[in-house]
Tab-separated table of C-alpha atoms in Angstrom:
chain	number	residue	atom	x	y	z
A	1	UNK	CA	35.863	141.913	92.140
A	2	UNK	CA	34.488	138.258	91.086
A	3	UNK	CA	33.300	137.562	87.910
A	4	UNK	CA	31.054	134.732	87.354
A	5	UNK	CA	30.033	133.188	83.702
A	6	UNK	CA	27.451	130.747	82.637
A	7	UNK	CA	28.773	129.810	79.243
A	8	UNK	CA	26.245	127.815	76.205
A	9	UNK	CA	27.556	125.144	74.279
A	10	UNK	CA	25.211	124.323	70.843
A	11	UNK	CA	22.885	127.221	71.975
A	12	UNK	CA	19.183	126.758	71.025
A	13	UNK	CA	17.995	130.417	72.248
A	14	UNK	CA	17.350	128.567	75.730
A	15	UNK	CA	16.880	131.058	79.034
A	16	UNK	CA	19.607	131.577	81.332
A	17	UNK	CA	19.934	132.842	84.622
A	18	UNK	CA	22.205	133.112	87.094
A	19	UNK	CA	21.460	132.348	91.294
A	20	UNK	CA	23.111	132.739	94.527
A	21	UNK	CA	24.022	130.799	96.944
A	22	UNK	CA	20.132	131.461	98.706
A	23	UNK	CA	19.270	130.159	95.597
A	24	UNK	CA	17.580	133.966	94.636
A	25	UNK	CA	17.631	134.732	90.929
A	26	UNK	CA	20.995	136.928	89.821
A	27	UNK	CA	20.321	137.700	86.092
A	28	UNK	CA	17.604	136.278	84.507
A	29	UNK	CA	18.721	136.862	80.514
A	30	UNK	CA	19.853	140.374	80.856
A	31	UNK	CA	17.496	141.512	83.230
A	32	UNK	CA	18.145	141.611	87.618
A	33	UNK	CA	15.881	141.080	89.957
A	34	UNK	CA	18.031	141.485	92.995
A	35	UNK	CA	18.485	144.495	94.223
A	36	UNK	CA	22.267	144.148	95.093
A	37	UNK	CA	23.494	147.213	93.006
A	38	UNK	CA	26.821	145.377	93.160
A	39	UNK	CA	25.789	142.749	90.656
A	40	UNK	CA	26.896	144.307	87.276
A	41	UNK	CA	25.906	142.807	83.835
A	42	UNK	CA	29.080	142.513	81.733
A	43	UNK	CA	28.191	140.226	78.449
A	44	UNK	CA	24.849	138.629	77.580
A	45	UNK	CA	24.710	136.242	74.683
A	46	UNK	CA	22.339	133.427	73.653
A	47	UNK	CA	25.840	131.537	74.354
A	48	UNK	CA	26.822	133.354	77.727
A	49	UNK	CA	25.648	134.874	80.288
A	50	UNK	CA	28.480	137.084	82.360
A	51	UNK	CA	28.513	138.930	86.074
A	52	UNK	CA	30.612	140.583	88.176
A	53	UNK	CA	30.540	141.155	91.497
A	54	UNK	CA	32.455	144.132	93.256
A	55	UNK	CA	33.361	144.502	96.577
A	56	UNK	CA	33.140	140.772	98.195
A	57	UNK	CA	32.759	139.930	101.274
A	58	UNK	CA	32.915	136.812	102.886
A	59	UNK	CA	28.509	136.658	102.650
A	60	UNK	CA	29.038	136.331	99.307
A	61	UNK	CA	30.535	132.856	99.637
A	62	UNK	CA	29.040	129.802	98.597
A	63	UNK	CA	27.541	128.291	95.531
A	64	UNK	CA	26.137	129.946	92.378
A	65	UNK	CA	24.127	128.033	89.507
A	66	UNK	CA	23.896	128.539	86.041
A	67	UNK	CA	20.186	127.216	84.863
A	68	UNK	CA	19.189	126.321	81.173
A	69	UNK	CA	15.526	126.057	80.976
A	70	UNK	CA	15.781	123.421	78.019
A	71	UNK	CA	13.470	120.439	78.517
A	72	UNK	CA	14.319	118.645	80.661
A	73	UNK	CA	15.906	121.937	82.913
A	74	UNK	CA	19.920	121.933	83.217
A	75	UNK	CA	22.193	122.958	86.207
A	76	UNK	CA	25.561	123.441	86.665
A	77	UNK	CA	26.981	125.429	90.183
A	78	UNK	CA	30.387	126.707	90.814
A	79	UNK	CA	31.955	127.320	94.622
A	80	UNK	CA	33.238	130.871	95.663
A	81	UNK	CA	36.103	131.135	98.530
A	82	UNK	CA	36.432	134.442	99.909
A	83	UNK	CA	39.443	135.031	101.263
A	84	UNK	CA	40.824	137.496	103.896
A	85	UNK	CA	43.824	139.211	104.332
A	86	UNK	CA	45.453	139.567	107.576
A	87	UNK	CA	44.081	143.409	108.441
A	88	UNK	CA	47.202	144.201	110.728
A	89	UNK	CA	50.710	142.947	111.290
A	90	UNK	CA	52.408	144.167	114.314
A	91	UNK	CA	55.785	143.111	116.016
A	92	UNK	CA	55.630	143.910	120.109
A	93	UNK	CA	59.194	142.954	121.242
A	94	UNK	CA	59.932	142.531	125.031
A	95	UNK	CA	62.965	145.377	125.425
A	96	UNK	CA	63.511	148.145	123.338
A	97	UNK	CA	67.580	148.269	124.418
A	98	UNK	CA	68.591	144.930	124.757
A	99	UNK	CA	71.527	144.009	126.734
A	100	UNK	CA	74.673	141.557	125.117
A	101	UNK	CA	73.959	138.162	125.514
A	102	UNK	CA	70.659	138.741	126.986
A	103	UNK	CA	67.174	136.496	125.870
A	104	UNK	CA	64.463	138.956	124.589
A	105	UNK	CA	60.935	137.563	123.649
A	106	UNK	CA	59.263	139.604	120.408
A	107	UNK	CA	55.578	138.540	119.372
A	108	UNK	CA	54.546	139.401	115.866
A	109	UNK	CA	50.219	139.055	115.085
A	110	UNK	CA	48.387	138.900	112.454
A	111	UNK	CA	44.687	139.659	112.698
A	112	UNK	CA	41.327	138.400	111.098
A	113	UNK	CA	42.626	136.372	108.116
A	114	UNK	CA	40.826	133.375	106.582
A	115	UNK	CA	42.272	131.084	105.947
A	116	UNK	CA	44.934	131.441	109.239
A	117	UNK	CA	47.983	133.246	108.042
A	118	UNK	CA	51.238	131.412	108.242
A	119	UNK	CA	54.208	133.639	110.028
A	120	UNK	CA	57.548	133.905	108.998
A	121	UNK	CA	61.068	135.171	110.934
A	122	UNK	CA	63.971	136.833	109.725
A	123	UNK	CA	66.848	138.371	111.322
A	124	UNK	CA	68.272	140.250	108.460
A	125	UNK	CA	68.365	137.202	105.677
A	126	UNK	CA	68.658	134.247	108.053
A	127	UNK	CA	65.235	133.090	108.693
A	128	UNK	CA	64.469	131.826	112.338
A	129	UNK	CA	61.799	129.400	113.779
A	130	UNK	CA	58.880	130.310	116.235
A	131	UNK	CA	55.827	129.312	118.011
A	132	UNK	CA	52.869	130.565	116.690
A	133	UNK	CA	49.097	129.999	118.151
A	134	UNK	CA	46.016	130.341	116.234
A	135	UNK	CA	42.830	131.978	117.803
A	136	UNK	CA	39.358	132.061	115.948
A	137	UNK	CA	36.505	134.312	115.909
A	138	UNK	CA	33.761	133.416	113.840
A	139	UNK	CA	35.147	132.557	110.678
A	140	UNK	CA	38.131	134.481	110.898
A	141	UNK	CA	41.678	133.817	112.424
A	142	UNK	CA	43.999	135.266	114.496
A	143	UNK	CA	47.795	133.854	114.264
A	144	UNK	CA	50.634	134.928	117.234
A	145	UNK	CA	54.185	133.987	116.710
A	146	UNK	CA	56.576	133.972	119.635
A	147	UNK	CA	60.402	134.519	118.633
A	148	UNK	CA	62.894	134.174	121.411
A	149	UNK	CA	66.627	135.949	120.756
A	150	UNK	CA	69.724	135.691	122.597
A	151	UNK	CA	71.452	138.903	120.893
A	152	UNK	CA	74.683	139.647	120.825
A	153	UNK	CA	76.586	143.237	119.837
A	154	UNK	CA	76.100	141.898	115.964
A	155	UNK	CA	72.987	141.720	116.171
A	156	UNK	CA	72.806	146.070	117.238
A	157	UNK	CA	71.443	148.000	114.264
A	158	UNK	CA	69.541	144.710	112.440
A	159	UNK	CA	66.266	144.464	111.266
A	160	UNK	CA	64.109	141.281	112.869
A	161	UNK	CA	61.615	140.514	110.042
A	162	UNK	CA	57.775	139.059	110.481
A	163	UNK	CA	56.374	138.135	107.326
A	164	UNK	CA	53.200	136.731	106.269
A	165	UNK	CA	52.684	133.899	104.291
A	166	UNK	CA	48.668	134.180	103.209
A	167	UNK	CA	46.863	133.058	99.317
A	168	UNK	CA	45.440	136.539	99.340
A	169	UNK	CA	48.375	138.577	100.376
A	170	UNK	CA	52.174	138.655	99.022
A	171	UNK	CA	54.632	140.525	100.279
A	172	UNK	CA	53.158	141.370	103.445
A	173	UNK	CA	55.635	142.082	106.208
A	174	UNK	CA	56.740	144.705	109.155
A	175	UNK	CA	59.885	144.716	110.776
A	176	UNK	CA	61.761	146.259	113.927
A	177	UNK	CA	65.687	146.899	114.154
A	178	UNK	CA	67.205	145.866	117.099
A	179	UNK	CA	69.124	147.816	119.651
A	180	UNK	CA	71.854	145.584	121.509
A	181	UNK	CA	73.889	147.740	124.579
A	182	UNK	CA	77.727	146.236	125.086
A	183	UNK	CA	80.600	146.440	126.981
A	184	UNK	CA	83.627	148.106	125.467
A	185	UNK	CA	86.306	146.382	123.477
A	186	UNK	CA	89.654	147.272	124.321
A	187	UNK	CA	93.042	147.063	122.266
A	188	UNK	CA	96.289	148.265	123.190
A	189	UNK	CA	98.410	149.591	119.856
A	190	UNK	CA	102.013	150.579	120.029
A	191	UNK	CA	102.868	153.845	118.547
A	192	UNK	CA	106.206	153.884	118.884
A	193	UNK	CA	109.075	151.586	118.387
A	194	UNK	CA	106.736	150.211	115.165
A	195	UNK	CA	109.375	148.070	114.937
A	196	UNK	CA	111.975	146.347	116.653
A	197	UNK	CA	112.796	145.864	120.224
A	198	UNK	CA	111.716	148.500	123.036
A	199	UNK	CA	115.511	148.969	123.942
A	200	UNK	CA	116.904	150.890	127.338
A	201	UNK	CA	117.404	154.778	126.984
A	202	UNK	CA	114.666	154.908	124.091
A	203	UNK	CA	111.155	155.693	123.913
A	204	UNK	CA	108.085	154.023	123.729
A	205	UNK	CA	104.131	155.362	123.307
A	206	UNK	CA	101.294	153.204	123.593
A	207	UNK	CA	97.638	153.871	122.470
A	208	UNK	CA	94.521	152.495	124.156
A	209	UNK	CA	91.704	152.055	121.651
A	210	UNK	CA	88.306	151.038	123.069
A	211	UNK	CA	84.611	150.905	121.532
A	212	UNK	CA	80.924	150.231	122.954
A	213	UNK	CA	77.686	150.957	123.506
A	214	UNK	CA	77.355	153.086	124.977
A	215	UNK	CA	80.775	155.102	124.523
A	216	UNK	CA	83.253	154.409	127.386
A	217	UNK	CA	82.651	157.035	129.713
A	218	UNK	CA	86.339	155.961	131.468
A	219	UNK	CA	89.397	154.797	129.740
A	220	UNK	CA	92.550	155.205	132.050
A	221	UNK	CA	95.973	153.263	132.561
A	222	UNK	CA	97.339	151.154	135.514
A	223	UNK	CA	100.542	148.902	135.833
A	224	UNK	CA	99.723	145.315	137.115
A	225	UNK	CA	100.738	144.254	140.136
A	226	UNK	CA	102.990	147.855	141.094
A	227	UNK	CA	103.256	150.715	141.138
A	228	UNK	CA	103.262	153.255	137.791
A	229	UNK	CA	106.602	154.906	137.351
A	230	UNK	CA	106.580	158.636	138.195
A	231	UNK	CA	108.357	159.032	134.690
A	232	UNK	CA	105.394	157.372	132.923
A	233	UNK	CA	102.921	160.339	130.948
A	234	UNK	CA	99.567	159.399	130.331
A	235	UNK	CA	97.113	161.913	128.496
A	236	UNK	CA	93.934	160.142	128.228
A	237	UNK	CA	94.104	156.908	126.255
A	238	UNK	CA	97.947	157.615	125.181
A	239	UNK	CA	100.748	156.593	127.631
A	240	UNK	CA	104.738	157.290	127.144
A	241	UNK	CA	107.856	156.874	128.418
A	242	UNK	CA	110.426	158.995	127.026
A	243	UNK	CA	113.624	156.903	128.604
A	244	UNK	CA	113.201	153.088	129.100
A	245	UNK	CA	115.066	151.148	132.053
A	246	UNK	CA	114.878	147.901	133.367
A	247	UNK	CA	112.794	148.946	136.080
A	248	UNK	CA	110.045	149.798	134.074
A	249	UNK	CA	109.648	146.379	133.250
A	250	UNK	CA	106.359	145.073	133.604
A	251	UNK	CA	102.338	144.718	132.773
A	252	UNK	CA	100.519	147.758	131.750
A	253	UNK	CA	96.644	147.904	131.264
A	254	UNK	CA	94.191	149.754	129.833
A	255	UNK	CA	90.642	149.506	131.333
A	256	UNK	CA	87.382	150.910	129.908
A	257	UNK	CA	83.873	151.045	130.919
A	258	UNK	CA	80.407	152.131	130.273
A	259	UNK	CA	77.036	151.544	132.070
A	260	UNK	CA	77.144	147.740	130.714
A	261	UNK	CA	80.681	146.609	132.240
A	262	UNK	CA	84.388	146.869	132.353
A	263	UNK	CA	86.811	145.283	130.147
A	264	UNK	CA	90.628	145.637	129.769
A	265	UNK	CA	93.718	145.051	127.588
A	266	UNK	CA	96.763	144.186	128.665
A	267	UNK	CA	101.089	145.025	127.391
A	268	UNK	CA	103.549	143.568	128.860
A	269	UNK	CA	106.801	145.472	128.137
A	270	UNK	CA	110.626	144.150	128.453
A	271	UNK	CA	112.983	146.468	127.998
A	272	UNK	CA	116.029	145.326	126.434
A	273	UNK	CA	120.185	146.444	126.901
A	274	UNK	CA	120.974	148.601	124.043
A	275	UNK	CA	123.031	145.890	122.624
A	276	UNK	CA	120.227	143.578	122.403
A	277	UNK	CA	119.869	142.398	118.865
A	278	UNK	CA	117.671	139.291	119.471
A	279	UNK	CA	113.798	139.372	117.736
A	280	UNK	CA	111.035	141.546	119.653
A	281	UNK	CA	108.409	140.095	121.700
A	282	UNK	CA	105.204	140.139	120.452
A	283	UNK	CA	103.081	142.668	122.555
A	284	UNK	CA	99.684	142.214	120.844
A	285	UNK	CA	97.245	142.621	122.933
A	286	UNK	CA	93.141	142.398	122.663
A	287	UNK	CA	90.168	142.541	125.325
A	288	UNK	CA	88.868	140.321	127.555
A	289	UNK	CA	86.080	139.780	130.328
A	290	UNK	CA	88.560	140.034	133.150
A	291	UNK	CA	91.880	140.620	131.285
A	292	UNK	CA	93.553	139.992	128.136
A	293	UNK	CA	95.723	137.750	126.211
A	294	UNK	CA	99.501	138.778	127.779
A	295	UNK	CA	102.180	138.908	124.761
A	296	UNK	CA	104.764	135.995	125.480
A	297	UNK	CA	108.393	136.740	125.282
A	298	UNK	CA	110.368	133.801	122.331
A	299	UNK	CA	113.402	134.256	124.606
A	300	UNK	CA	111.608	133.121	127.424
A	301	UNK	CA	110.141	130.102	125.028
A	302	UNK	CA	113.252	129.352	123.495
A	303	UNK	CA	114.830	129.057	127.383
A	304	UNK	CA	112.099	126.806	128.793
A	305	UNK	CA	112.535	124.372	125.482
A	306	UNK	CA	116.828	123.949	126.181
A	307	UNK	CA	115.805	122.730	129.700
A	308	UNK	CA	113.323	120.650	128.472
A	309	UNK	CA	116.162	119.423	125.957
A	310	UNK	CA	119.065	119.244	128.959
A	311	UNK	CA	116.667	117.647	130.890
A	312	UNK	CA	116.004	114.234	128.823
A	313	UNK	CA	119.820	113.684	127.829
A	314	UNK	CA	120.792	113.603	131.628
A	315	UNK	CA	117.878	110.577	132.055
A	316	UNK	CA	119.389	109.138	128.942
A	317	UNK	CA	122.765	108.664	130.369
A	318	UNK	CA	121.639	107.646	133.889
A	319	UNK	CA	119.437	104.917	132.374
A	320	UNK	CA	122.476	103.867	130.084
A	321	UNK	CA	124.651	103.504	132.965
A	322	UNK	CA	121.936	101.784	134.868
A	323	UNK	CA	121.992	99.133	132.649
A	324	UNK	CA	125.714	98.680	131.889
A	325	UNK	CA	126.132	97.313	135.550
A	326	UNK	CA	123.467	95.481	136.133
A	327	UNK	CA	124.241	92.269	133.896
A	328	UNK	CA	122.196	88.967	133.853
A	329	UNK	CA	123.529	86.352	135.907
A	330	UNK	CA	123.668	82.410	135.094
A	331	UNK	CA	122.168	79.657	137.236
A	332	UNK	CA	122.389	75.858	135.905
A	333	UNK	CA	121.143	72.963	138.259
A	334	UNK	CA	124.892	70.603	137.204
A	335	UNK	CA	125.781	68.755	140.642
A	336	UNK	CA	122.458	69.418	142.174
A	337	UNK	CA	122.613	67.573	145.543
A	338	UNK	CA	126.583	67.261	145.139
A	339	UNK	CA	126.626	69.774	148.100
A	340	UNK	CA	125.344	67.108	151.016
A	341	UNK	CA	127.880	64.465	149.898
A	342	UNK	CA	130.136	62.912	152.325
A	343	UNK	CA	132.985	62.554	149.569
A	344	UNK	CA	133.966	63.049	145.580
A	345	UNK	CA	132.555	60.187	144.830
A	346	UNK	CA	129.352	59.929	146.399
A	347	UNK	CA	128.897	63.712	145.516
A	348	UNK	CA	129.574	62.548	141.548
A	349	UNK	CA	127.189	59.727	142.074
A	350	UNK	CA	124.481	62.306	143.540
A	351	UNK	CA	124.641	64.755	140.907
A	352	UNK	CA	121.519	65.060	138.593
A	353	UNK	CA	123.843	66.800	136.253
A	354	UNK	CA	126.431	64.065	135.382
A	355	UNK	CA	126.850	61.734	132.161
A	356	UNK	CA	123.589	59.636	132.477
A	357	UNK	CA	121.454	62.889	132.572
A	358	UNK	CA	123.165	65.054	130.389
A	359	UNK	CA	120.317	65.272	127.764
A	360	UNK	CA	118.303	66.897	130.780
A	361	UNK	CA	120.533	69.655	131.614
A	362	UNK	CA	118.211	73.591	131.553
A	363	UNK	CA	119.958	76.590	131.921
A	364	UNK	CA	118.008	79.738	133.210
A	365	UNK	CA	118.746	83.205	132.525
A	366	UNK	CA	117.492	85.317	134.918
C-alpha cells in the first residue's frame, strides 16, 4: 500500500487534484475519475488532499502531481520507486554426500528483484565470500552466487547459509546442512595395567576405539612386522594377553575402515623383568593416514643422551692432548749468513745479527 498526500499551506478554498504519472486526473477534490478501484480516498480537506494506493506494482511507478488551481496554477510532483522482492531463493549444491577434503560447488539464486539483490554466505556463523552474476529481464534482476567449499569432517551436520540482502526484504534466507563422509579415527586405549609398567608374568588388555562416517565396517588387530603370538586373545576391538614375556615384545595395530579409507593406530609394548622399577613408557597412541604416532621408550632416550654425553668428553681429551705436544717453535734470523763463513771471524763479521744491527733484530713465532 502507498499513500500519497497533497498537503495546503494558507488554504484559500483553492481546487486540488491529484495525477499520475500519464498525467490522468487521480482525485479531483473528493471526487475520481479513474476507474482504478485501487485508488482509495482517505482524507479530503480544503488543506489536504490524501490517497492510497493498494496493491502496487511496478506500473505504478513514476511521478504524481499535486495541482492548486490558484491564479497563476501551482505544481508540485513527488517520485514513486517500486520495489521487488526476490520471489525465490534456492541453494542447488553440487553433491549431496560430500567426501573429506573434497571441493564442492553450491549456487544459491535469487529471482526477479529490483533493484538486484545482494547475496550473502554463511557456514554456520562464519560468513564466506562468492561470485555472484547478475542477469536482467526487463526491469527485473536475477542474482547467482557461486560458493566453492573444501569440507572437512567438521564441517558434517552444518548448515551453509544464503541470505539476501534487498531494501524491500529483511531476513530473507534458505539454507542446506551439509553431509561430509570420512575415514575412521582410530585410538588405541589401555585397559589394563592403568598404571605402571606392563611387567613379565602380568597381564595386559588393550582397547581399539575407532569412529567415521560411515561406521567402520572392519576393525581387527595385527602385530607389525611378525607374527601375533598364539597366546594373544582378540574379541573384536579388545586384545589381551593374560601372561607377558619378552617375546611378546613388539608393535601392535589396530586398523579400521569404511567405504572412504583405512586408517590405523599403533602400541608398541615392552615388557619389563618383574624387578623393573624404572618409569613406564608412554604408549599413547592416535590415528594416522598410513600409521600412527609410535610411543617412545625414556630408557631408550635417556641411553642415546649418555652416548651423546661419552661421546664429546673423549674429543675433549684427544684435542687437549693434541695440543699439549704440539708447541710453537722459535726462529730468529741472529748470524744470518754466519753459516758460509770460512772462519769465526769472518762468520762474526757476516752476521746481520751482531752489535751494529742489534736494534734490527725480529723474532717470529710460528
Amino acid at each position: 500500500v502507498a499513500t500519497i498526500s497533497c498537503r495546503v499551506k494558507n488554504s484559500d478554498d483553492s481546487v486540488i487534484q491529484l495525477l499520475n504519472p500519464n498525467r490522468q486526473t487521480i482525485y479531483f477534490k473528493d471526487f475520481r475519475p479513474l476507474k482504478d478501484s485501487r485508488f482509495q480516498l482517505v482524507n479530503f480537506s480544503n488543506s489536504e488532499l490524501r490517497v492510497s494506493l493498494t496493491n502496487v506494482s511496478v506500473s505504478d511507478e513514476g511521478r504524481y502531481f499535486c495541482q492548486l488551481y490558484t491564479d497563476p496554477p501551482q505544481e508540485i510532483y513527488t517520485t514513486m520507486t517500486v520495489l521487488v522482492p526476490p520471489r525465490n531463493l534456492v541453494i542447488d549444491i553440487q553433491k549431496d554426500i560430500a567426501t573429506e577434503g573434497e571441493e564442492i560447488e553450491l549456487n544459491c539464486t535469487a529471482m526477479a528483484s529490483r533493484p538486484a539483490t545482494k547475496i550473502r554466505w554463511f557456514k554456520g556463523n562464519k560468513e564466506l565470500r562468492g561470485k555472484s552474476e547478475v542477469e536482467q529481464w526487463s526491469d527485473m534482476f536475477t542474482v547467482t552466487s557461486q560458493l566453492l567449499l573444501t569440507v572437512g569432517r567438521e564441517d558434517d551436520g552444518v548448515p551453509v547459509i544464503c541470505l539476501v540482502d534487498h531494501p524491500a526484504v529483511k531476513d530473507l534466507q534458505t539454507q542446506r546442512y551439509l553431509e561430509v563422509i570420512y575415514k575412521p579415527q582410530v585410538r588405541v586405549l589401555q585397559n589394563y595395567p592403568l598404571q605402571g609398567l606392563t611387567r613379565e608374568g602380568e597381564p595386559l588388555e588393550l582397547t581399539c576405539t575407532a569412529f567415521g562416517k560411515p561406521q567402520p565396517t572392519e576393525v581387527k588387530w595385527l602385530r607389525v612386522d611378525d607374527e601375533m603370538p598364539q597366546h594373544v586373545v582378540v574379541s573384536g576391538s579388545n586384545l589381551l594377553i593374560n601372561n607377558l614375556n619378552k617375546t611378546d615384545n613388539g608393535t601392535y595395530r589396530c586398523e579400521a575402515s569404511n567405504a572412504v579409507g583405512k586408517s590405523s593406530a599403533d602400541y608398541m609394548l615392552f615388557v619389563y623383568d618383574t624387578t623393573a622399577t624404572t618409569e613406564p613408557a608412554v604408549h599413547d597412541s592416535r590415528a594416522g593416514d598410513e600409521g600412527s604416532i609410535r610411543a617412545v621408550d625414556h630408557a631408550v632416550i635417556g641411553g642415546v643422551v649418555a652416548v651423546v654425553v661419552f661421546a664429546m668428553l673423549c674429543l675433549l681429551i684427544i684435542l687437549g692432548r693434541y695440543f699439549a705436544r704440539h708447541k710453537g717453535t722459535y726462529f730468529t734470523h741472529e748470524a744470518k749468513g754466519a753459516d758460509d763463513a770460512a772462519d769465526a771471524d769472518t762468520a762474526i763479521i757476516n752476521a746481520e745479527g751482531g752489535q751494529n744491527n742489534s736494534e734490527e733484530k725480529k723474532e717470529y713465532f710460528i
